[in-house]
Amino acid sequence: MSRLGRINEGNGCQVPNPYSVRSIAGVHFSQPATLNCGMVAPVHDWMENTVQPAAGNAFGERVVSVDIAASYSCRPRNNKRGAKMSEHGYGNALDISAFTLESGKKVTVLGDWGGGKDGRFLREIRGEACGQFATVLGPGSDRHHRDHFHLDLQQRRSGKAYCR
Ligand SMILES: [Zn+2]
């Protein structure tokens, strides 16, 4: 994990304290993720206290890497022009599309959401992410999230998490 210079693209996209994260809690990232410093601790805690115990229960092994679909990205929500800025534009969001275990087995959000042991693992870690993160989206949320989990720390006046 290394500290990056402040990001400010002058169009609303900005990350005051960005880090480039290559792994977290011993879990390797498929590509370095640029995250606001506030995201680092919740992602670490979710990996360590939710994802690893769930993988241990479901498969008897640890998750060694995750496929990162997106992190910091200067774009409106769902890439829709005119839409509100995505939390990705603040480095405040992480998209994960797959989890790889020690044995090499890969559990993908797109392919394994359906059911069985893999699906139960995915449902459990998604469910537990709600509250640890302010927003949790995935298959069933809308057509943009069928192949990944979106986790972010959007601040809402209600203080309530949005998980669907
Ligand atoms: Zn996302």
Coordinates of N, CA, C and O and ligand atoms in Angstrom, one line a residue:
M1 N 0.9 -1.2 0.0 CA 0.0 0.0 0.0 C 0.9 1.2 0.0 O 1.8 1.4 0.8
S2 N 0.7 2.1 -1.0 CA 1.5 3.3 -1.0 C 0.6 4.6 -1.1 O -0.5 4.5 -1.7
R3 N 1.1 5.6 -0.6 CA 0.4 6.9 -0.6 C 0.5 7.5 -1.9 O 1.6 7.6 -2.4
L4 N -0.5 8.1 -2.4 CA -0.5 8.8 -3.7 C -0.7 10.3 -3.4 O -1.1 10.7 -2.4
G5 N -0.3 11.1 -4.4 CA -0.6 12.5 -4.3 C -2.1 12.8 -4.4 O -2.8 12.0 -5.0
R6 N -2.5 13.9 -3.8 CA -3.9 14.3 -3.9 C -4.4 14.3 -5.3 O -3.7 14.8 -6.2
I7 N -5.6 13.8 -5.5 CA -6.2 13.8 -6.8 C -7.3 14.9 -6.9 O -8.1 14.9 -6.0
N8 N -7.2 15.7 -7.9 CA -8.2 16.7 -8.1 C -8.3 17.0 -9.5 O -7.4 17.7 -10.1
E9 N -9.3 16.5 -10.2 CA -9.4 16.7 -11.7 C -10.1 18.0 -12.1 O -10.2 18.3 -13.2
G10 N -10.5 18.8 -11.1 CA -11.1 20.0 -11.4 C -12.5 20.0 -11.9 O -13.2 21.0 -12.2
N11 N -13.1 18.8 -12.0 CA -14.5 18.6 -12.5 C -15.4 17.9 -11.4 O -16.4 17.4 -11.8
G12 N -14.9 18.0 -10.2 CA -15.7 17.3 -9.2 C -15.0 16.0 -8.7 O -15.2 15.6 -7.5
C13 N -14.2 15.4 -9.5 CA -13.6 14.2 -9.1 C -12.4 14.5 -8.2 O -11.5 15.3 -8.7
Q14 N -12.4 14.1 -7.0 CA -11.2 14.4 -6.2 C -11.1 13.4 -5.0 O -12.1 12.8 -4.5
V15 N -9.9 13.1 -4.7 CA -9.5 12.2 -3.6 C -8.5 12.9 -2.7 O -7.3 13.0 -3.2
P16 N -8.8 13.4 -1.6 CA -7.9 14.1 -0.8 C -6.7 13.3 -0.3 O -5.6 13.8 -0.2
N17 N -6.9 12.0 0.1 CA -5.9 11.2 0.7 C -5.9 9.8 0.1 O -6.2 8.8 0.7
P18 N -5.4 9.8 -1.2 CA -5.5 8.5 -1.9 C -4.4 7.5 -1.6 O -3.2 8.0 -1.3
Y19 N -4.7 6.3 -1.6 CA -3.7 5.2 -1.4 C -3.8 4.3 -2.6 O -4.9 4.1 -3.1
S20 N -2.7 3.7 -3.0 CA -2.7 2.7 -4.0 C -2.6 1.4 -3.3 O -1.6 1.1 -2.6
V21 N -3.6 0.5 -3.3 CA -3.6 -0.7 -2.5 C -3.4 -1.9 -3.4 O -4.2 -2.1 -4.4
R22 N -2.4 -2.7 -3.1 CA -2.1 -3.9 -3.9 C -2.6 -5.2 -3.3 O -2.8 -6.2 -3.9
S23 N -2.7 -5.1 -1.9 CA -3.3 -6.2 -1.2 C -3.8 -5.6 0.1 O -3.3 -4.6 0.6
I24 N -4.7 -6.4 0.8 CA -5.2 -6.0 2.0 C -5.5 -7.2 2.9 O -6.0 -8.2 2.3
A25 N -5.1 -7.2 4.1 CA -5.3 -8.3 5.0 C -4.8 -9.6 4.4 O -5.4 -10.7 4.5
G26 N -3.7 -9.5 3.6 CA -3.1 -10.7 3.0 C -3.8 -11.2 1.8 O -3.4 -12.2 1.2
V27 N -4.8 -10.4 1.3 CA -5.5 -10.8 0.1 C -5.0 -9.9 -1.1 O -5.0 -8.7 -1.0
H28 N -4.5 -10.5 -2.1 CA -3.9 -9.8 -3.2 C -5.0 -9.2 -4.1 O -6.0 -9.9 -4.4
F29 N -4.7 -8.1 -4.6 CA -5.7 -7.4 -5.6 C -5.2 -7.7 -7.0 O -4.0 -7.5 -7.3
S30 N -6.1 -8.0 -7.9 CA -5.8 -8.3 -9.3 C -5.2 -7.1 -10.0 O -4.4 -7.2 -10.9
Q31 N -5.5 -5.9 -9.6 CA -4.9 -4.7 -10.0 C -4.9 -3.7 -8.9 O -5.8 -3.8 -8.0
P32 N -3.9 -2.8 -8.8 CA -3.8 -1.9 -7.7 C -5.1 -1.0 -7.7 O -5.6 -0.6 -8.7
A33 N -5.7 -0.9 -6.5 CA -6.9 -0.1 -6.3 C -6.5 1.3 -5.7 O -5.8 1.3 -4.7
T34 N -7.0 2.3 -6.3 CA -6.8 3.7 -5.8 C -8.0 4.0 -4.9 O -9.2 4.0 -5.4
L35 N -7.8 4.1 -3.6 CA -8.9 4.3 -2.6 C -8.6 5.5 -1.7 O -7.4 5.7 -1.4
N36 N -9.6 6.2 -1.4 CA -9.5 7.2 -0.3 C -9.1 6.5 1.0 O -9.5 5.4 1.2
C37 N -8.4 7.2 1.8 CA -7.9 6.6 3.0 C -9.0 6.0 3.9 O -8.8 5.0 4.5
G38 N -10.2 6.6 3.9 CA -11.3 6.2 4.7 C -11.8 4.8 4.3 O -12.4 4.1 5.1
M39 N -11.5 4.4 3.1 CA -12.0 3.0 2.6 C -11.1 1.9 3.1 O -11.5 0.8 3.1
V40 N -9.8 2.2 3.4 CA -8.8 1.2 3.7 C -9.2 0.3 4.9 O -9.3 -0.9 4.8
A41 N -9.6 1.0 6.0 CA -9.9 0.2 7.2 C -11.1 -0.7 7.0 O -11.1 -1.9 7.4
P42 N -12.2 -0.2 6.5 CA -13.4 -1.0 6.3 C -13.2 -2.2 5.3 O -13.7 -3.3 5.6
V43 N -12.4 -2.0 4.3 CA -12.1 -3.1 3.4 C -11.3 -4.1 4.1 O -11.5 -5.3 4.0
H44 N -10.3 -3.7 4.8 CA -9.4 -4.6 5.6 C -10.3 -5.4 6.6 O -10.2 -6.6 6.7
D45 N -11.2 -4.7 7.3 CA -12.0 -5.4 8.3 C -13.0 -6.4 7.7 O -13.2 -7.5 8.2
W46 N -13.5 -6.0 6.6 CA -14.5 -6.9 5.9 C -13.8 -8.1 5.4 O -14.2 -9.3 5.6
M47 N -12.6 -8.0 4.8 CA -11.8 -9.1 4.3 C -11.5 -10.1 5.5 O -11.7 -11.3 5.4
E48 N -11.0 -9.5 6.6 CA -10.4 -10.3 7.7 C -11.6 -10.9 8.5 O -11.5 -12.0 8.9
N49 N -12.6 -10.1 8.8 CA -13.6 -10.5 9.8 C -14.9 -11.1 9.1 O -15.7 -11.7 9.8
T50 N -15.0 -10.9 7.9 CA -16.2 -11.5 7.2 C -15.8 -12.4 6.1 O -16.3 -13.6 6.1
V51 N -15.0 -12.0 5.1 CA -14.7 -12.8 4.0 C -13.9 -14.1 4.4 O -14.3 -15.2 4.0
Q52 N -12.9 -13.9 5.2 CA -12.1 -15.1 5.5 C -12.8 -16.1 6.4 O -12.8 -17.3 6.1
P53 N -13.5 -15.7 7.4 CA -14.3 -16.7 8.2 C -15.4 -17.4 7.3 O -15.6 -18.6 7.4
A54 N -16.0 -16.6 6.4 CA -17.0 -17.2 5.5 C -16.4 -18.2 4.6 O -16.9 -19.3 4.3
A55 N -15.2 -17.9 4.1 CA -14.5 -18.8 3.2 C -14.1 -20.1 3.9 O -14.1 -21.2 3.4
G56 N -13.6 -19.9 5.2 CA -13.2 -21.0 6.0 C -14.4 -21.9 6.3 O -14.3 -23.1 6.1
N57 N -15.6 -21.4 6.5 CA -16.7 -22.2 6.8 C -17.2 -22.9 5.5 O -17.6 -24.1 5.6
A58 N -17.2 -22.2 4.4 CA -17.8 -22.7 3.2 C -16.8 -23.7 2.5 O -17.3 -24.7 2.0
F59 N -15.5 -23.4 2.5 CA -14.6 -24.1 1.7 C -13.4 -24.7 2.4 O -12.6 -25.5 1.9
G60 N -13.3 -24.3 3.7 CA -12.1 -24.8 4.5 C -10.8 -24.2 4.0 O -9.8 -24.9 4.2
E61 N -10.9 -23.1 3.3 CA -9.6 -22.5 2.9 C -9.8 -21.0 2.9 O -10.9 -20.4 3.1
R62 N -8.6 -20.3 2.7 CA -8.6 -18.8 2.7 C -8.8 -18.3 1.3 O -8.4 -18.9 0.3
V63 N -9.3 -17.0 1.2 CA -9.2 -16.3 0.0 C -7.8 -15.7 -0.1 O -7.3 -15.1 0.8
V64 N -7.2 -15.9 -1.3 CA -5.9 -15.3 -1.5 C -5.8 -14.1 -2.4 O -4.9 -13.3 -2.4
S65 N -6.9 -14.0 -3.3 CA -6.9 -12.8 -4.1 C -8.3 -12.5 -4.5 O -9.2 -13.3 -4.5
V66 N -8.5 -11.2 -4.9 CA -9.8 -10.8 -5.4 C -9.6 -10.1 -6.7 O -8.6 -9.4 -7.0
D67 N -10.6 -10.2 -7.6 CA -10.6 -9.4 -8.9 C -11.2 -8.1 -8.6 O -12.4 -8.0 -8.3
I68 N -10.4 -7.0 -8.8 CA -10.9 -5.7 -8.7 C -11.4 -5.2 -10.0 O -10.7 -5.1 -11.0
A69 N -12.7 -4.9 -10.1 CA -13.3 -4.4 -11.3 C -13.2 -2.9 -11.5 O -13.1 -2.4 -12.6
A70 N -13.2 -2.2 -10.3 CA -13.0 -0.7 -10.4 C -12.7 -0.2 -9.0 O -13.1 -0.8 -8.0
S71 N -12.0 0.9 -9.0 CA -11.8 1.7 -7.7 C -12.0 3.1 -8.1 O -13.1 3.5 -8.5
Y72 N -10.9 4.0 -7.9 CA -11.1 5.4 -8.3 C -11.4 5.4 -9.8 O -10.7 4.8 -10.6
S73 N -12.4 6.2 -10.2 CA -12.7 6.3 -11.6 C -13.6 7.6 -11.7 O -14.6 7.7 -11.0
C74 N -13.1 8.5 -12.5 CA -13.8 9.8 -12.6 C -15.0 9.6 -13.6 O -14.9 9.7 -14.8
R75 N -16.2 9.3 -13.0 CA -17.3 9.1 -13.9 C -18.6 9.3 -13.1 O -18.7 9.1 -11.9
P76 N -19.7 9.6 -13.9 CA -21.0 9.7 -13.2 C -21.5 8.3 -12.9 O -21.0 7.3 -13.4
R77 N -22.5 8.2 -12.0 CA -23.1 6.9 -11.6 C -23.5 6.1 -12.8 O -24.2 6.6 -13.7
N78 N -23.1 4.8 -12.8 CA -23.5 3.9 -13.9 C -23.1 4.4 -15.3 O -23.7 4.0 -16.3
N79 N -22.1 5.3 -15.3 CA -21.6 5.8 -16.6 C -22.6 6.6 -17.3 O -22.5 6.8 -18.5
K80 N -23.7 7.1 -16.6 CA -24.8 7.8 -17.3 C -24.4 9.3 -17.3 O -24.2 9.9 -16.3
R81 N -24.4 9.9 -18.5 CA -24.2 11.3 -18.6 C -25.2 12.1 -17.9 O -26.4 11.8 -18.0
G82 N -24.7 13.1 -17.1 CA -25.7 14.0 -16.4 C -26.1 13.4 -15.0 O -26.7 14.1 -14.2
A83 N -25.7 12.1 -14.8 CA -26.1 11.6 -13.5 C -25.2 12.1 -12.4 O -24.1 12.7 -12.7
K84 N -25.5 11.9 -11.1 CA -24.7 12.4 -10.0 C -23.4 11.7 -10.1 O -23.2 10.6 -10.5
M85 N -22.3 12.4 -9.5 CA -21.0 11.8 -9.5 C -21.0 10.5 -8.7 O -21.6 10.4 -7.6
S86 N -20.4 9.5 -9.3 CA -20.3 8.2 -8.6 C -19.3 8.3 -7.4 O -18.4 9.1 -7.4
E87 N -19.6 7.5 -6.4 CA -18.6 7.5 -5.3 C -17.2 7.1 -5.8 O -16.2 7.3 -5.1
H88 N -17.2 6.4 -6.9 CA -15.9 6.1 -7.5 C -15.0 7.3 -7.8 O -13.8 7.3 -7.8
G89 N -15.7 8.4 -8.1 CA -15.0 9.7 -8.4 C -14.4 10.3 -7.2 O -13.7 11.3 -7.3
Y90 N -14.7 9.8 -6.0 CA -14.1 10.3 -4.8 C -13.1 9.2 -4.2 O -12.7 9.4 -3.0
G91 N -12.9 8.1 -4.9 CA -12.1 7.1 -4.4 C -12.7 6.4 -3.2 O -12.1 5.7 -2.4
N92 N -14.0 6.5 -3.2 CA -14.8 6.1 -2.0 C -15.6 4.8 -2.3 O -16.5 4.5 -1.5
A93 N -15.2 4.1 -3.3 CA -15.9 2.9 -3.7 C -15.0 1.9 -4.3 O -14.0 2.2 -4.9
L94 N -15.4 0.6 -4.1 CA -14.6 -0.5 -4.6 C -15.5 -1.5 -5.3 O -16.5 -1.9 -4.7
D95 N -15.2 -2.0 -6.5 CA -16.0 -3.0 -7.1 C -15.2 -4.3 -7.2 O -14.0 -4.3 -7.7
I96 N -15.8 -5.4 -6.7 CA -15.1 -6.7 -6.7 C -15.9 -7.7 -7.4 O -17.1 -7.9 -7.2
S97 N -15.3 -8.4 -8.4 CA -16.0 -9.3 -9.2 C -15.7 -10.8 -9.0 O -16.5 -11.7 -9.4
A98 N -14.7 -11.1 -8.2 CA -14.4 -12.5 -8.0 C -13.4 -12.7 -6.8 O -12.7 -11.8 -6.4
F99 N -13.5 -13.9 -6.2 CA -12.7 -14.3 -5.1 C -11.9 -15.6 -5.4 O -12.6 -16.6 -5.8
T100 N -10.6 -15.6 -5.3 CA -9.8 -16.8 -5.6 C -9.3 -17.4 -4.3 O -8.7 -16.7 -3.4
L101 N -9.5 -18.7 -4.1 CA -9.1 -19.5 -2.9 C -7.7 -20.1 -3.1 O -7.2 -20.1 -4.2
E102 N -7.1 -20.5 -2.0 CA -5.8 -21.1 -2.0 C -5.6 -22.2 -3.1 O -4.6 -22.3 -3.7
S103 N -6.7 -23.0 -3.2 CA -6.6 -24.1 -4.1 C -6.7 -23.7 -5.6 O -6.5 -24.5 -6.5
G104 N -6.9 -22.4 -5.8 CA -7.0 -21.9 -7.2 C -8.5 -21.8 -7.6 O -8.8 -21.2 -8.6
K105 N -9.4 -22.3 -6.8 CA -10.8 -22.2 -7.1 C -11.2 -20.8 -7.1 O -10.8 -20.0 -6.2
K106 N -12.0 -20.4 -8.1 CA -12.4 -19.0 -8.3 C -13.9 -18.9 -8.2 O -14.6 -19.6 -8.9
V107 N -14.4 -18.0 -7.3 CA -15.8 -17.8 -7.1 C -16.1 -16.5 -7.7 O -15.6 -15.4 -7.3
T108 N -17.0 -16.4 -8.8 CA -17.3 -15.2 -9.4 C -18.7 -14.7 -9.1 O -19.6 -15.6 -9.0
V109 N -18.9 -13.4 -9.0 CA -20.2 -12.9 -8.7 C -21.1 -13.2 -9.9 O -22.3 -13.6 -9.7
L110 N -20.7 -13.1 -11.1 CA -21.5 -13.3 -12.3 C -21.9 -14.8 -12.4 O -23.1 -15.1 -12.6
G111 N -20.9 -15.7 -12.2 CA -21.2 -17.1 -12.5 C -21.7 -17.9 -11.3 O -22.3 -18.9 -11.6
D112 N -21.5 -17.5 -10.1 CA -21.8 -18.3 -9.0 C -22.8 -17.8 -8.0 O -23.1 -18.3 -7.0
W113 N -23.4 -16.6 -8.4 CA -24.5 -16.0 -7.5 C -25.7 -17.0 -7.4 O -26.3 -17.0 -6.4
G114 N -25.9 -17.8 -8.4 CA -27.1 -18.6 -8.5 C -27.4 -19.4 -7.3 O -28.5 -19.4 -6.7
G115 N -26.5 -20.2 -6.8 CA -26.9 -21.1 -5.6 C -25.7 -21.9 -5.2 O -24.6 -21.7 -5.6
G116 N -26.0 -23.0 -4.5 CA -25.0 -23.9 -4.0 C -24.1 -23.2 -3.0 O -24.4 -22.1 -2.5
K117 N -23.0 -23.9 -2.7 CA -22.1 -23.4 -1.7 C -21.4 -22.1 -2.0 O -21.3 -21.2 -1.2
D118 N -21.1 -22.0 -3.3 CA -20.5 -20.7 -3.8 C -21.4 -19.5 -3.7 O -21.0 -18.5 -3.2
G119 N -22.7 -19.8 -4.0 CA -23.7 -18.7 -4.0 C -24.0 -18.3 -2.5 O -24.1 -17.1 -2.2
R120 N -24.0 -19.3 -1.6 CA -24.2 -19.0 -0.2 C -23.1 -18.2 0.4 O -23.3 -17.2 1.1
F121 N -21.8 -18.5 0.0 CA -20.7 -17.7 0.4 C -20.8 -16.3 -0.1 O -20.6 -15.3 0.7
L122 N -21.2 -16.1 -1.3 CA -21.3 -14.7 -1.9 C -22.4 -14.0 -1.2 O -22.3 -12.8 -0.9
R123 N -23.5 -14.7 -0.9 CA -24.7 -14.0 -0.2 C -24.3 -13.6 1.2 O -24.6 -12.5 1.7
E124 N -23.6 -14.5 1.8 CA -23.2 -14.2 3.2 C -22.2 -12.9 3.3 O -22.5 -12.0 4.1
I125 N -21.2 -12.9 2.5 CA -20.3 -11.8 2.6 C -20.9 -10.5 2.1 O -20.6 -9.4 2.6
R126 N -21.8 -10.6 1.1 CA -22.5 -9.4 0.7 C -23.4 -8.9 1.8 O -23.5 -7.7 2.1
G127 N -24.2 -9.8 2.4 CA -25.1 -9.4 3.5 C -24.4 -8.7 4.6 O -24.8 -7.7 5.2
E128 N -23.2 -9.3 5.0 CA -22.5 -8.8 6.1 C -21.8 -7.5 5.8 O -21.4 -6.7 6.7
A129 N -21.6 -7.2 4.5 CA -21.0 -5.9 4.1 C -21.9 -4.8 4.4 O -21.4 -3.6 4.6
C130 N -23.2 -5.0 4.5 CA -24.2 -4.0 4.7 C -24.0 -3.4 6.1 O -24.2 -4.2 7.1
G131 N -23.7 -2.2 6.2 CA -23.5 -1.6 7.5 C -22.0 -1.3 7.7 O -21.6 -0.3 8.2
Q132 N -21.2 -2.3 7.3 CA -19.7 -2.1 7.3 C -19.5 -1.0 6.2 O -18.5 -0.2 6.3
F133 N -20.3 -1.1 5.2 CA -20.2 -0.1 4.1 C -21.6 0.6 4.0 O -22.6 0.0 4.5
A134 N -21.6 1.8 3.5 CA -22.8 2.6 3.5 C -23.7 2.2 2.3 O -24.9 2.3 2.4
T135 N -23.1 1.7 1.3 CA -23.8 1.2 0.1 C -23.3 -0.2 -0.3 O -22.0 -0.3 -0.4
V136 N -24.2 -1.1 -0.5 CA -23.7 -2.4 -1.0 C -24.7 -2.8 -2.2 O -25.9 -2.9 -2.0
L137 N -24.1 -3.0 -3.4 CA -25.0 -3.4 -4.5 C -24.3 -4.6 -5.1 O -23.2 -4.9 -5.0
G138 N -25.2 -5.3 -5.9 CA -24.7 -6.6 -6.6 C -25.8 -7.1 -7.4 O -26.7 -6.4 -7.8
P139 N -25.7 -8.4 -7.8 CA -26.8 -9.0 -8.6 C -28.2 -8.7 -8.0 O -28.4 -8.9 -6.8
G140 N -29.1 -8.3 -8.9 CA -30.4 -8.0 -8.4 C -30.7 -6.6 -8.1 O -31.8 -6.1 -8.1
S141 N -29.6 -5.8 -7.9 CA -29.7 -4.4 -7.6 C -30.2 -3.6 -8.8 O -31.2 -2.9 -8.8
D142 N -29.6 -3.8 -9.9 CA -29.9 -3.3 -11.2 C -29.0 -3.9 -12.3 O -28.2 -4.7 -11.9
R143 N -29.2 -3.5 -13.5 CA -28.5 -4.3 -14.6 C -27.0 -3.9 -14.6 O -26.2 -4.6 -15.2
H144 N -26.6 -2.9 -13.8 CA -25.2 -2.5 -13.8 C -24.4 -3.3 -12.9 O -23.1 -3.3 -12.9
H145 N -25.0 -4.0 -12.0 CA -24.3 -4.7 -10.9 C -24.4 -6.2 -10.9 O -24.3 -6.8 -9.9
R146 N -24.7 -6.8 -12.0 CA -24.9 -8.3 -12.0 C -23.6 -9.0 -11.9 O -23.6 -10.2 -11.6
D147 N -22.5 -8.4 -12.2 CA -21.2 -9.1 -12.2 C -20.2 -8.7 -11.2 O -19.1 -9.1 -11.2
H148 N -20.6 -7.8 -10.3 CA -19.7 -7.4 -9.2 C -20.4 -6.9 -8.0 O -21.6 -6.5 -8.1
F149 N -19.7 -6.9 -6.9 CA -20.2 -6.2 -5.7 C -19.7 -4.8 -5.7 O -18.5 -4.6 -5.9
H150 N -20.5 -3.8 -5.4 CA -20.1 -2.4 -5.3 C -20.2 -2.1 -3.8 O -21.3 -2.2 -3.2
L151 N -19.1 -1.7 -3.2 CA -19.0 -1.3 -1.8 C -18.6 0.2 -1.8 O -17.6 0.5 -2.4
D152 N -19.4 1.0 -1.1 CA -18.9 2.4 -0.9 C -19.2 3.0 0.5 O -19.9 2.3 1.3
L153 N -18.7 4.2 0.7 CA -18.9 4.8 2.0 C -19.6 6.2 1.8 O -19.3 7.2 2.4
Q154 N -20.6 6.2 0.9 CA -21.3 7.4 0.7 C -22.0 8.0 2.0 O -22.6 7.2 2.7
Q155 N -21.8 9.2 2.2 CA -22.4 9.8 3.4 C -23.8 10.2 3.1 O -24.1 10.9 2.1
R156 N -24.7 9.8 3.9 CA -26.1 10.1 3.8 C -26.6 10.8 5.0 O -26.2 10.5 6.1
R157 N -27.5 11.8 4.8 CA -28.0 12.5 6.0 C -28.7 11.6 7.0 O -28.6 11.7 8.2
S158 N -29.4 10.5 6.4 CA -30.1 9.6 7.3 C -29.1 8.7 8.1 O -29.5 8.2 9.1
G159 N -27.9 8.6 7.6 CA -26.9 7.8 8.3 C -27.2 6.3 8.1 O -26.5 5.4 8.6
K160 N -28.2 6.0 7.3 CA -28.6 4.6 7.0 C -27.9 4.0 5.8 O -27.6 4.7 4.9
A161 N -27.6 2.7 5.9 CA -26.9 2.1 4.8 C -28.0 1.8 3.7 O -29.2 1.6 4.0
Y162 N -27.5 1.7 2.5 CA -28.4 1.4 1.4 C -27.9 0.1 0.8 O -26.8 0.1 0.2
C163 N -28.6 -0.9 1.0 CA -28.2 -2.2 0.5 C -29.4 -2.9 -0.2 O -30.5 -3.0 0.4
R164 N -29.3 -3.2 -1.5 CA -30.4 -3.8 -2.1 C -29.9 -4.8 -3.2 O -28.8 -4.8 -3.6
Ligands
ZN1 ZN -19.0 0.5 -8.2

